[in-house]
DNA sequence: GCCGTTTTCGGCCCGACTGTTTTCAGTCG
């Protein structure tokens, strides 16, 4: 028996109870028990107090005991006997929850999406009390949509959609300001929808203009406080707009940024102080509602520091408030150590990239074009690299407010060799090693390649250490534990790639790297000047691992970087 | 089902919107 099995059992029990239309507090109690175990860092064998944990009581404790002694749960078995498996997908249909599903099952013996569809087509559903014609039509349509639509949208697609939507919002005069909230603001890797807080005195007019401006597949809800639509974009996604006044903005932004668990913790905290949090403000005993000029002020009201959106997760961030001051922030970034130019597959010259980095106020930067193995990217031969070094040194001479270092993003070849000899590497200030080929090799071979890079004395950093593209490809599946160990042993830096396509190291690995004391760099891997702008996304993503600024070498001043990295 | 520095019973975060109802339950975030 392991912890995961217990957690999954609780989640299944909750799901089945929900389908039976059980009391939702009871359902929530099982979900809560699952999350208590999930959040406890210990393994099952280390948890001798498991039955006394807060959130585990008589009922959930009995399930644990049953699982430990017999390997199965009687409670779950009974539920499985009672509830047909085909009902579970019904919960994915918008508008259907446990109660309605239970009613449909009672009245029409619905036990699957197929039987629900048939019943709708025979117009039997609209005869059930509590259901009507409109519900029946909606259900049929949702069943069709469900068949086409798959899961969540990766962050890089959300980013594009958000840009397009905001371009339209900007044109609406009645909007005083807007800000994206929700999971995208929290820098989650994937989102199921996008939310905006819109400040306006004229919600009706704004609603009409948004409806007229955006490509819409379906209007989900359109009231005076909220507009909810399905966007008919290349990658369809739902969008929510909340209309508030200026003074409600901070609390609305907080509320709709979530996470849900974070909000619950905040509201419990408020309640313990005889106050009540809603999206409109903080209400005290007398019914007086207080509003705030910023989220920072809102948090301060509860004696908390500003909690960055990306770490608003399960509520435990409130318990770690004193660690927040050390967290890396986008404002602390002084350098970008991974970018490309027209020498390989970038879109801008060395000088243009330098100008763009100067505009960011960076104190230093590294030009790191591809190496010759990567023919598709016009990778540099040793001869061209030497010429590029000359150009970079010359450009560097021109500026005294930024230091431009010579680097490379060198391929680690499929056979484990490195793409440049040490004689060449010696002449560079900063060497990145990356895998761009033969992702499908067995893990052993991948690790041999990474080991070759780690033990080479001229390599400084391993870039995008998994090669994943979010929502599209898994990458090359390295043994990250081993890589982190080597990075520690050989003093190599590991990269967080700020590109919303990549974002690796991913959070759980970054936590391991943090705990191992391995140095981290956050880089844009920019192939164009405007891509330098994605740095905050990488930094905010890295905050999820509670990474302190001192461990992120981009926060170091030039002198420290030279001393500890270039001349180490 | 779980919990208790007012509580062992009566709460459990809070509010918007829809569709079905004639005042509100269910769902959603």
Coordinates of C-alpha atoms (C1' of nucleotides) in Angstrom, one line a residue:
Chain A
X1 CA 0.0 0.0 0.0
X2 CA 1.3 3.5 -0.8
X3 CA 0.1 7.0 -0.3
X4 CA -1.0 7.5 -3.9
X5 CA -3.4 4.6 -3.7
X6 CA -5.0 6.0 -0.6
X7 CA -5.3 9.5 -2.2
X8 CA -6.8 8.0 -5.4
X9 CA -9.3 6.0 -3.3
X10 CA -10.4 9.1 -1.5
X11 CA -10.8 11.0 -4.8
X12 CA -12.8 8.1 -6.3
X13 CA -15.1 7.9 -3.3
X14 CA -15.7 11.6 -3.6
X15 CA -16.4 11.3 -7.3
X16 CA -18.9 8.5 -6.8
X17 CA -20.6 10.3 -3.9
X18 CA -20.9 13.4 -6.1
X19 CA -22.6 11.3 -8.8
X20 CA -25.1 10.0 -6.2
X21 CA -26.0 13.6 -5.3
X22 CA -24.5 13.2 -1.8
X23 CA -24.3 16.1 0.6
X24 CA -21.5 18.2 -0.9
X25 CA -19.8 18.8 2.4
X26 CA -19.4 15.1 2.8
X27 CA -17.9 14.9 -0.7
X28 CA -15.6 17.8 0.1
X29 CA -14.5 16.0 3.3
X30 CA -13.1 13.1 1.2
X31 CA -11.4 15.5 -1.2
X32 CA -10.0 17.4 1.8
X33 CA -8.6 14.1 3.2
X34 CA -6.9 13.4 -0.2
X35 CA -5.3 16.8 -0.3
X36 CA -4.1 16.6 3.3
X37 CA -2.2 13.4 2.4
X38 CA -1.0 14.9 -0.9
X39 CA 0.4 18.0 0.8
X40 CA 2.2 16.0 3.5
X41 CA 5.8 15.6 2.2
X42 CA 6.3 12.3 4.1
X43 CA 5.9 8.8 2.6
X44 CA 3.3 6.5 4.1
X45 CA 5.8 4.6 6.2
X46 CA 6.9 7.8 7.8
X47 CA 3.4 8.8 8.8
X48 CA 2.7 7.0 12.0
X49 CA 0.2 9.8 12.9
X50 CA -1.8 9.5 9.8
X51 CA -5.1 8.8 11.6
X52 CA -4.8 11.9 13.8
X53 CA -4.0 14.4 10.9
X54 CA -6.3 17.3 10.7
X55 CA -8.9 16.5 8.1
X56 CA -8.7 12.7 8.7
X57 CA -11.5 11.5 11.0
X58 CA -13.5 8.4 11.7
X59 CA -14.8 7.8 8.2
X60 CA -11.7 8.6 6.2
X61 CA -9.5 6.9 8.9
X62 CA -11.5 3.7 8.5
X63 CA -10.9 3.7 4.8
X64 CA -7.2 4.1 5.4
X65 CA -7.1 1.2 7.9
X66 CA -9.1 -0.9 5.5
X67 CA -6.7 -0.2 2.7
X68 CA -3.7 -0.9 4.8
X69 CA -5.0 -4.2 6.2
X70 CA -6.8 -5.6 3.1
X71 CA -5.4 -3.7 0.2
X72 CA -8.9 -2.6 -0.9
X73 CA -11.7 -0.3 0.4
X74 CA -15.1 -1.7 1.2
X75 CA -16.6 1.8 1.0
X76 CA -15.3 2.3 -2.5
X77 CA -16.4 -1.2 -3.6
X78 CA -19.9 -0.6 -2.4
X79 CA -20.0 2.7 -4.3
X80 CA -18.6 1.1 -7.5
X81 CA -21.4 -1.5 -7.3
X82 CA -24.0 1.2 -6.9
X83 CA -22.8 3.6 -9.5
X84 CA -22.2 2.7 -13.2
X85 CA -18.8 3.8 -14.5
X86 CA -20.3 5.4 -17.5
X87 CA -21.7 8.2 -15.3
X88 CA -18.3 9.7 -14.6
X89 CA -17.8 11.5 -17.9
X90 CA -21.2 13.1 -17.4
X91 CA -19.5 15.4 -14.8
X92 CA -17.5 16.9 -17.6
X93 CA -20.7 18.3 -19.3
X94 CA -21.1 21.9 -18.3
X95 CA -24.3 22.4 -16.5
X96 CA -24.4 18.9 -15.1
X97 CA -23.4 18.2 -11.5
X98 CA -24.0 15.4 -9.1
X99 CA -27.6 16.4 -8.2
X100 CA -28.9 16.7 -11.7
X101 CA -27.1 13.5 -12.8
X102 CA -28.7 11.7 -9.8
X103 CA -32.1 13.0 -10.9
X104 CA -31.6 11.9 -14.5
X105 CA -30.6 8.5 -13.3
X106 CA -33.6 8.1 -11.0
X107 CA -36.1 9.3 -13.6
X108 CA -34.7 7.9 -16.9
X109 CA -32.1 5.4 -15.9
X110 CA -29.3 7.5 -17.5
X111 CA -26.0 5.7 -17.1
X112 CA -23.7 7.1 -19.7
X113 CA -23.2 10.0 -22.1
X114 CA -24.7 7.9 -24.9
X115 CA -27.9 7.1 -23.0
X116 CA -28.2 10.8 -22.0
X117 CA -27.8 11.8 -25.7
X118 CA -30.5 9.3 -26.7
X119 CA -32.9 10.6 -24.0
X120 CA -32.4 14.2 -25.1
X121 CA -33.1 13.3 -28.7
X122 CA -36.3 11.5 -27.7
X123 CA -37.2 14.6 -25.7
X124 CA -37.6 12.7 -22.5
X125 CA -35.2 14.9 -20.5
X126 CA -37.4 18.0 -20.7
X127 CA -40.2 16.1 -19.0
X128 CA -38.2 15.5 -15.8
X129 CA -39.0 17.9 -13.1
X130 CA -36.4 20.6 -12.8
X131 CA -35.4 20.2 -16.5
X132 CA -36.9 22.0 -19.4
X133 CA -36.6 22.4 -23.2
X134 CA -33.7 24.8 -23.0
X135 CA -31.7 22.4 -20.7
X136 CA -32.3 19.6 -23.1
X137 CA -31.1 21.6 -26.1
X138 CA -28.0 22.8 -24.2
X139 CA -27.1 19.3 -23.1
X140 CA -27.3 18.0 -26.6
X141 CA -25.0 20.8 -27.8
X142 CA -22.6 20.3 -24.9
X143 CA -22.3 16.6 -25.6
X144 CA -21.3 17.4 -29.2
X145 CA -18.8 20.0 -28.1
X146 CA -17.4 17.6 -25.5
X147 CA -16.6 15.1 -28.2
X148 CA -14.4 17.6 -30.1
X149 CA -12.8 19.5 -27.3
X150 CA -9.9 18.1 -25.4
X151 CA -8.7 19.3 -22.1
X152 CA -6.7 22.3 -21.2
X153 CA -4.8 24.9 -23.2
X154 CA -1.0 25.2 -22.8
X155 CA 0.3 28.5 -21.5
X156 CA 1.9 29.6 -24.8
X157 CA -1.4 29.3 -26.6
X158 CA -3.2 31.2 -23.8
X159 CA -0.6 33.9 -24.0
X160 CA -1.3 34.4 -27.7
X161 CA -5.1 34.4 -27.1
X162 CA -4.7 36.8 -24.2
X163 CA -2.7 39.2 -26.4
X164 CA -5.4 39.1 -29.1
X165 CA -8.2 39.7 -26.6
X166 CA -6.4 42.6 -24.9
X167 CA -5.7 44.2 -28.3
X168 CA -9.5 44.5 -28.6
X169 CA -10.1 45.6 -24.9
X170 CA -7.7 48.5 -25.5
X171 CA -10.0 49.9 -28.1
X172 CA -13.0 50.1 -25.9
X173 CA -13.3 53.6 -24.5
X174 CA -15.6 52.7 -21.6
X175 CA -12.9 50.5 -20.1
X176 CA -10.8 52.3 -17.6
X177 CA -8.4 49.4 -17.1
X178 CA -8.2 45.7 -17.3
X179 CA -6.0 42.9 -16.0
X180 CA -5.8 39.2 -16.7
X181 CA -6.4 37.1 -13.7
X182 CA -7.0 33.3 -13.1
X183 CA -4.6 30.5 -13.8
X184 CA -2.7 32.4 -16.5
X185 CA -1.8 35.1 -14.1
X186 CA -0.7 32.4 -11.7
X187 CA 1.6 31.1 -14.5
X188 CA 0.1 27.7 -14.6
X189 CA 1.4 25.5 -17.4
X190 CA -2.1 25.0 -18.7
X191 CA -5.5 26.8 -18.4
X192 CA -9.1 25.8 -18.9
X193 CA -10.2 29.4 -19.3
X194 CA -8.9 33.0 -19.2
X195 CA -10.3 35.6 -16.9
X196 CA -10.2 39.4 -17.0
X197 CA -11.1 42.0 -14.4
X198 CA -12.5 45.0 -16.2
X199 CA -12.9 48.3 -14.5
X200 CA -15.8 50.3 -16.0
X201 CA -18.7 52.4 -15.0
X202 CA -20.7 51.2 -17.9
X203 CA -20.7 47.3 -17.9
X204 CA -23.6 47.1 -20.3
X205 CA -21.9 49.0 -23.0
X206 CA -18.6 47.2 -22.5
X207 CA -20.4 43.9 -22.6
X208 CA -22.0 44.7 -26.0
X209 CA -18.7 45.9 -27.4
X210 CA -16.8 42.8 -26.3
X211 CA -19.5 40.7 -27.8
X212 CA -19.2 42.6 -31.1
X213 CA -15.4 42.5 -31.2
X214 CA -14.4 39.0 -30.3
X215 CA -14.9 35.7 -32.3
X216 CA -17.5 33.9 -30.3
X217 CA -18.6 30.3 -30.5
X218 CA -21.1 30.5 -27.6
X219 CA -22.3 32.8 -24.9
X220 CA -22.2 31.0 -21.6
X221 CA -23.5 33.8 -19.4
X222 CA -24.1 37.5 -19.9
X223 CA -25.1 39.4 -16.9
X224 CA -24.3 42.9 -15.6
X225 CA -21.4 41.8 -13.5
X226 CA -20.0 39.0 -15.6
X227 CA -19.7 38.0 -19.2
X228 CA -18.7 34.4 -20.0
X229 CA -18.1 33.2 -23.5
X230 CA -16.5 30.4 -25.5
X231 CA -14.0 32.0 -27.9
X232 CA -14.0 30.7 -31.5
X233 CA -10.2 30.9 -31.8
X234 CA -7.8 28.5 -33.5
X235 CA -7.6 26.8 -30.1
X236 CA -11.0 27.3 -28.6
X237 CA -11.1 28.4 -24.9
X238 CA -13.6 30.0 -22.5
X239 CA -13.1 33.6 -21.5
X240 CA -14.6 35.4 -18.5
X241 CA -14.9 39.1 -18.0
X242 CA -15.8 40.6 -14.6
X243 CA -17.0 44.1 -14.5
X244 CA -16.1 46.1 -11.4
X245 CA -15.6 49.6 -10.2
X246 CA -12.2 51.1 -9.6
X247 CA -12.4 50.6 -5.8
X248 CA -13.4 47.0 -6.2
X249 CA -10.5 46.2 -8.5
X250 CA -7.9 45.0 -6.0
X251 CA -10.3 42.5 -4.2
X252 CA -11.8 41.4 -7.5
X253 CA -8.4 40.8 -9.0
X254 CA -7.4 38.8 -5.9
X255 CA -10.6 36.8 -6.0
X256 CA -10.4 35.9 -9.6
X257 CA -6.7 35.2 -9.6
X258 CA -7.3 32.4 -7.1
X259 CA -6.3 29.7 -6.6
X260 CA -9.6 28.4 -5.1
X261 CA -7.7 26.8 -2.2
X262 CA -5.8 30.1 -1.7
X263 CA -9.1 32.0 -1.5
X264 CA -10.6 29.5 0.9
X265 CA -7.6 30.0 3.2
X266 CA -7.9 33.8 3.0
X267 CA -11.6 33.7 3.7
X268 CA -11.1 31.4 6.7
X269 CA -8.5 33.9 8.0
X270 CA -10.9 36.8 7.5
X271 CA -13.7 34.8 9.2
X272 CA -11.5 34.2 12.2
X273 CA -11.3 37.9 12.5
X274 CA -15.1 38.3 12.2
X275 CA -14.6 39.7 8.7
X276 CA -15.8 38.5 5.3
X277 CA -13.9 38.6 2.0
X278 CA -15.7 38.8 -1.3
X279 CA -14.7 40.1 -4.7
X280 CA -16.2 43.5 -3.7
X281 CA -14.1 44.1 -0.6
X282 CA -13.7 43.1 3.1
X283 CA -16.9 43.3 5.2
X284 CA -16.7 43.7 8.9
X285 CA -19.2 42.8 11.6
X286 CA -21.2 45.9 11.1
X287 CA -21.6 45.4 7.4
X288 CA -19.1 48.1 6.5
X289 CA -17.2 47.2 3.3
X290 CA -13.6 48.2 3.1
X291 CA -11.8 48.4 -0.3
X292 CA -8.2 48.6 -1.2
X293 CA -6.0 50.5 -3.7
X294 CA -3.9 47.4 -4.5
X295 CA -3.6 43.7 -3.7
X296 CA -0.5 44.6 -1.6
X297 CA -2.8 46.7 0.7
X298 CA -5.3 44.0 0.8
X299 CA -2.8 41.5 2.0
X300 CA -1.4 44.0 4.5
X301 CA -4.9 44.3 6.0
X302 CA -4.4 40.7 7.0
X303 CA -0.9 41.2 8.2
X304 CA 0.6 39.4 5.2
X305 CA 3.2 40.5 2.7
X306 CA 2.2 40.6 -1.0
X307 CA 1.9 37.0 -2.1
X308 CA 2.9 36.7 -5.8
X309 CA 0.2 35.1 -7.9
X310 CA 2.4 32.2 -9.0
X311 CA 2.7 30.9 -5.5
X312 CA -1.0 31.2 -4.6
X313 CA -1.6 27.6 -4.6
X314 CA -2.9 25.3 -1.9
X315 CA -3.2 27.8 1.0
X316 CA 0.1 26.8 2.7
X317 CA 1.7 29.9 1.2
X318 CA 0.1 31.8 4.0
X319 CA 2.2 29.7 6.5
X320 CA 5.4 30.5 4.6
X321 CA 4.8 34.3 4.4
X322 CA 8.2 35.0 6.0
X323 CA 10.0 33.3 3.1
X324 CA 8.4 35.6 0.5
X325 CA 10.9 38.4 1.0
X326 CA 13.7 36.2 -0.4
X327 CA 11.8 35.0 -3.5
X328 CA 13.3 35.9 -6.8
X329 CA 11.3 38.7 -8.6
X330 CA 11.4 40.0 -12.2
X331 CA 12.7 43.3 -11.0
X332 CA 15.9 41.7 -9.7
X333 CA 17.0 40.3 -13.1
X334 CA 20.1 42.0 -14.3
X335 CA 21.1 39.7 -17.2
X336 CA 20.0 37.3 -19.9
X337 CA 22.4 34.5 -20.6
X338 CA 20.9 32.7 -23.6
X339 CA 19.9 34.3 -26.9
X340 CA 20.4 33.9 -30.6
X341 CA 21.3 36.3 -33.5
X342 CA 21.3 36.2 -37.3
X343 CA 24.6 34.3 -37.0
X344 CA 22.5 31.2 -36.4
X345 CA 18.7 31.1 -36.4
X346 CA 17.9 34.4 -34.6
X347 CA 16.2 37.3 -36.3
X348 CA 18.4 40.2 -35.2
X349 CA 22.0 41.2 -35.3
X350 CA 24.4 41.1 -32.3
X351 CA 24.1 44.9 -32.0
X352 CA 20.3 44.9 -32.2
X353 CA 20.2 42.3 -29.4
X354 CA 22.6 44.4 -27.3
X355 CA 20.5 47.5 -27.8
X356 CA 17.4 45.6 -26.7
X357 CA 19.1 44.3 -23.6
X358 CA 20.4 47.8 -22.8
X359 CA 16.8 49.0 -23.1
X360 CA 16.0 46.5 -20.4
X361 CA 18.6 48.0 -18.1
X362 CA 20.6 44.8 -17.9
X363 CA 24.2 45.1 -16.8
X364 CA 25.4 42.1 -18.8
X365 CA 24.3 39.5 -21.4
X366 CA 25.7 36.6 -23.3
X367 CA 25.3 35.9 -27.1
X368 CA 24.8 32.1 -27.5
X369 CA 24.2 31.0 -31.0
X370 CA 23.9 27.4 -32.0
X371 CA 26.8 25.1 -32.9
X372 CA 27.5 23.5 -36.3
X373 CA 25.8 20.2 -35.6
X374 CA 22.5 22.0 -35.7
X375 CA 22.4 22.5 -39.5
X376 CA 18.7 23.5 -39.6
X377 CA 19.5 26.4 -37.3
X378 CA 22.5 27.5 -39.3
X379 CA 24.8 26.5 -36.4
X380 CA 28.3 28.0 -36.3
X381 CA 31.4 26.1 -37.4
X382 CA 34.5 26.7 -35.3
X383 CA 35.7 29.2 -37.9
X384 CA 32.5 31.2 -37.9
X385 CA 32.4 31.1 -34.1
X386 CA 35.9 32.7 -34.0
X387 CA 34.7 35.4 -36.4
X388 CA 31.6 36.0 -34.3
X389 CA 33.8 36.3 -31.2
X390 CA 35.7 39.1 -32.9
X391 CA 32.4 40.9 -33.8
X392 CA 31.0 40.6 -30.3
X393 CA 34.2 41.9 -28.7
X394 CA 34.1 44.8 -31.1
X395 CA 30.5 45.6 -30.3
X396 CA 31.2 45.3 -26.6
X397 CA 33.9 48.0 -27.0
X398 CA 31.2 50.5 -28.1
X399 CA 29.2 50.3 -24.8
X400 CA 30.3 51.1 -21.3
X401 CA 26.9 50.5 -19.7
X402 CA 26.5 46.8 -20.6
X403 CA 29.0 44.0 -20.8
X404 CA 28.5 41.6 -23.7
X405 CA 30.0 38.1 -23.3
X406 CA 30.8 35.6 -25.9
X407 CA 29.1 32.3 -25.6
X408 CA 27.6 29.3 -27.4
X409 CA 24.7 27.0 -27.2
X410 CA 26.6 23.9 -28.1
X411 CA 24.9 20.7 -29.1
X412 CA 25.5 17.5 -27.1
X413 CA 25.8 15.0 -30.0
X414 CA 23.8 11.8 -30.1
X415 CA 27.0 9.8 -29.5
X416 CA 27.8 11.7 -26.4
X417 CA 30.6 13.9 -27.9
X418 CA 30.4 17.7 -27.6
X419 CA 30.1 19.8 -30.8
X420 CA 33.3 21.9 -30.1
X421 CA 36.7 21.0 -28.9
X422 CA 38.1 22.3 -25.7
X423 CA 40.5 24.5 -27.7
X424 CA 37.5 26.4 -29.0
X425 CA 35.5 26.4 -25.8
X426 CA 38.5 27.9 -24.0
X427 CA 38.1 31.1 -25.9
X428 CA 34.5 31.6 -24.9
X429 CA 33.3 33.3 -21.7
X430 CA 30.1 31.2 -21.2
X431 CA 29.3 27.8 -22.6
X432 CA 25.8 26.3 -22.7
X433 CA 25.4 22.6 -23.5
X434 CA 22.0 21.4 -24.9
X435 CA 20.4 18.3 -26.4
X436 CA 18.5 19.0 -29.6
X437 CA 18.5 15.6 -31.3
X438 CA 17.8 11.9 -30.7
X439 CA 15.2 12.6 -28.0
X440 CA 14.0 9.0 -28.2
X441 CA 17.2 7.4 -27.0
X442 CA 17.0 5.2 -23.9
X443 CA 17.4 7.1 -20.7
X444 CA 20.9 5.6 -20.1
X445 CA 22.2 7.0 -23.4
X446 CA 20.6 10.4 -22.7
X447 CA 22.3 10.5 -19.3
X448 CA 25.7 9.6 -20.9
X449 CA 25.3 12.6 -23.1
X450 CA 24.4 14.9 -20.1
X451 CA 27.3 13.4 -18.1
X452 CA 29.7 14.3 -20.9
X453 CA 28.5 17.9 -20.7
X454 CA 28.6 18.0 -16.9
X455 CA 32.2 16.7 -16.6
X456 CA 33.6 19.0 -19.3
X457 CA 35.4 21.8 -17.4
X458 CA 34.5 24.5 -20.0
X459 CA 30.7 23.9 -19.8
X460 CA 28.9 26.4 -17.5
X461 CA 25.3 25.5 -17.9
X462 CA 22.9 22.8 -19.2
X463 CA 20.0 24.5 -21.0
X464 CA 16.3 23.4 -21.2
X465 CA 17.2 20.2 -19.3
X466 CA 14.2 18.1 -20.5
X467 CA 13.5 19.4 -24.0
X468 CA 9.8 19.4 -23.4
X469 CA 7.3 21.6 -25.2
X470 CA 4.3 22.1 -22.9
X471 CA 1.2 20.2 -24.1
X472 CA 3.0 19.0 -27.2
X473 CA 6.0 16.8 -26.5
X474 CA 7.4 15.3 -23.3
X475 CA 11.1 15.9 -24.2
X476 CA 13.9 13.4 -23.7
X477 CA 13.1 12.0 -20.2
X478 CA 16.4 12.4 -18.4
X479 CA 16.9 11.1 -14.8
X480 CA 16.6 14.5 -13.2
X481 CA 17.7 13.4 -9.8
X482 CA 21.0 12.2 -11.3
X483 CA 21.4 15.4 -13.4
X484 CA 20.9 17.5 -10.3
X485 CA 23.5 15.5 -8.4
X486 CA 26.0 15.9 -11.2
X487 CA 25.3 19.6 -11.5
X488 CA 26.0 19.9 -7.8
X489 CA 29.2 17.8 -8.0
X490 CA 30.6 19.5 -11.1
X491 CA 29.3 23.0 -10.3
X492 CA 27.1 23.3 -13.4
X493 CA 24.2 25.8 -13.7
X494 CA 20.8 24.5 -14.7
X495 CA 18.5 26.6 -16.8
X496 CA 14.9 27.6 -16.4
X497 CA 13.9 28.4 -19.9
X498 CA 11.5 31.4 -19.8
X499 CA 9.9 30.5 -23.1
X500 CA 6.2 29.7 -22.4
X501 CA 6.7 26.8 -24.8
X502 CA 9.3 25.3 -22.6
X503 CA 9.5 26.3 -18.9
X504 CA 11.9 23.7 -17.8
X505 CA 13.2 22.7 -15.4
X506 CA 9.6 22.2 -14.3
X507 CA 8.5 23.1 -10.8
X508 CA 9.0 19.7 -9.0
X509 CA 12.5 19.4 -10.4
X510 CA 13.3 23.0 -9.6
X511 CA 12.3 22.3 -6.0
X512 CA 14.8 19.4 -6.0
X513 CA 17.5 21.6 -7.5
X514 CA 16.8 24.3 -5.0
X515 CA 17.1 21.9 -2.1
X516 CA 20.3 20.6 -3.6
X517 CA 21.7 24.1 -3.7
X518 CA 22.4 23.9 -7.4
X519 CA 22.7 27.3 -9.2
X520 CA 19.9 28.3 -11.5
X521 CA 19.8 30.7 -14.5
X522 CA 16.5 32.0 -16.0
X523 CA 16.9 32.8 -19.6
X524 CA 14.7 33.8 -22.5
X525 CA 16.5 31.8 -25.3
X526 CA 15.3 34.8 -27.4
X527 CA 15.5 34.5 -31.2
X528 CA 14.2 38.0 -31.6
X529 CA 14.4 41.2 -29.6
X530 CA 10.7 41.1 -28.5
X531 CA 11.2 37.7 -27.1
X532 CA 13.5 39.2 -24.4
X533 CA 10.2 40.4 -22.9
X534 CA 9.2 36.9 -21.7
X535 CA 11.7 37.0 -18.9
X536 CA 9.1 37.8 -16.2
X537 CA 7.2 34.6 -17.2
X538 CA 10.2 32.5 -16.5
X539 CA 10.9 34.3 -13.2
X540 CA 7.3 34.0 -12.0
X541 CA 7.3 30.4 -13.0
X542 CA 10.5 29.8 -11.0
X543 CA 8.7 31.4 -8.0
X544 CA 6.5 28.3 -7.9
X545 CA 9.6 26.4 -6.5
X546 CA 10.1 29.2 -3.9
X547 CA 13.5 29.9 -5.5
X548 CA 15.4 32.5 -3.6
X549 CA 17.0 35.4 -5.5
X550 CA 20.6 34.5 -4.4
X551 CA 20.4 31.1 -6.1
X552 CA 19.4 32.6 -9.4
X553 CA 22.6 33.9 -11.1
X554 CA 20.8 36.4 -13.3
X555 CA 20.2 38.5 -10.2
X556 CA 23.9 38.7 -9.5
X557 CA 25.8 42.0 -10.3
X558 CA 28.3 41.9 -13.1
X559 CA 31.3 41.7 -10.8
X560 CA 29.9 38.6 -9.0
X561 CA 29.0 37.0 -12.3
X562 CA 32.6 37.5 -13.6
X563 CA 34.1 36.3 -10.3
X564 CA 31.9 33.2 -9.7
X565 CA 31.0 32.1 -13.2
X566 CA 33.3 33.5 -15.9
X567 CA 36.6 33.2 -13.9
X568 CA 35.7 30.3 -11.7
Chain B
dG1 C1' -17.5 13.6 6.8
dC2 C1' -14.9 16.8 9.9
dC3 C1' -14.3 20.1 13.4
dG4 C1' -14.3 23.2 18.0
dT5 C1' -9.8 29.6 22.6
dT6 C1' -17.9 31.2 22.3
dT7 C1' -19.5 25.2 20.0
dT8 C1' -20.0 17.8 20.6
dC9 C1' -24.4 20.5 17.0
dG10 C1' -24.4 23.3 13.3
dG11 C1' -21.8 25.0 10.6
dC12 C1' -18.5 24.2 6.5
dC13 C1' -15.9 30.7 1.3
dC14 C1' -18.9 33.7 -1.4
dG15 C1' -21.5 35.4 -5.1
dA16 C1' -23.3 35.5 -10.3
dC17 C1' -26.0 33.5 -13.6
dT18 C1' -29.3 30.2 -15.7
dG19 C1' -33.4 27.8 -16.1
dT20 C1' -36.9 26.5 -14.0
dT21 C1' -39.7 28.1 -11.2
dT22 C1' -43.5 31.5 -9.1
dT23 C1' -39.1 32.2 -4.9
dC24 C1' -35.0 29.2 -5.7
dA25 C1' -31.9 25.1 -6.6
dG26 C1' -28.0 23.8 -9.1
dT27 C1' -23.7 24.8 -11.1
dC28 C1' -19.6 27.2 -11.6
dG29 C1' -15.3 29.5 -10.5

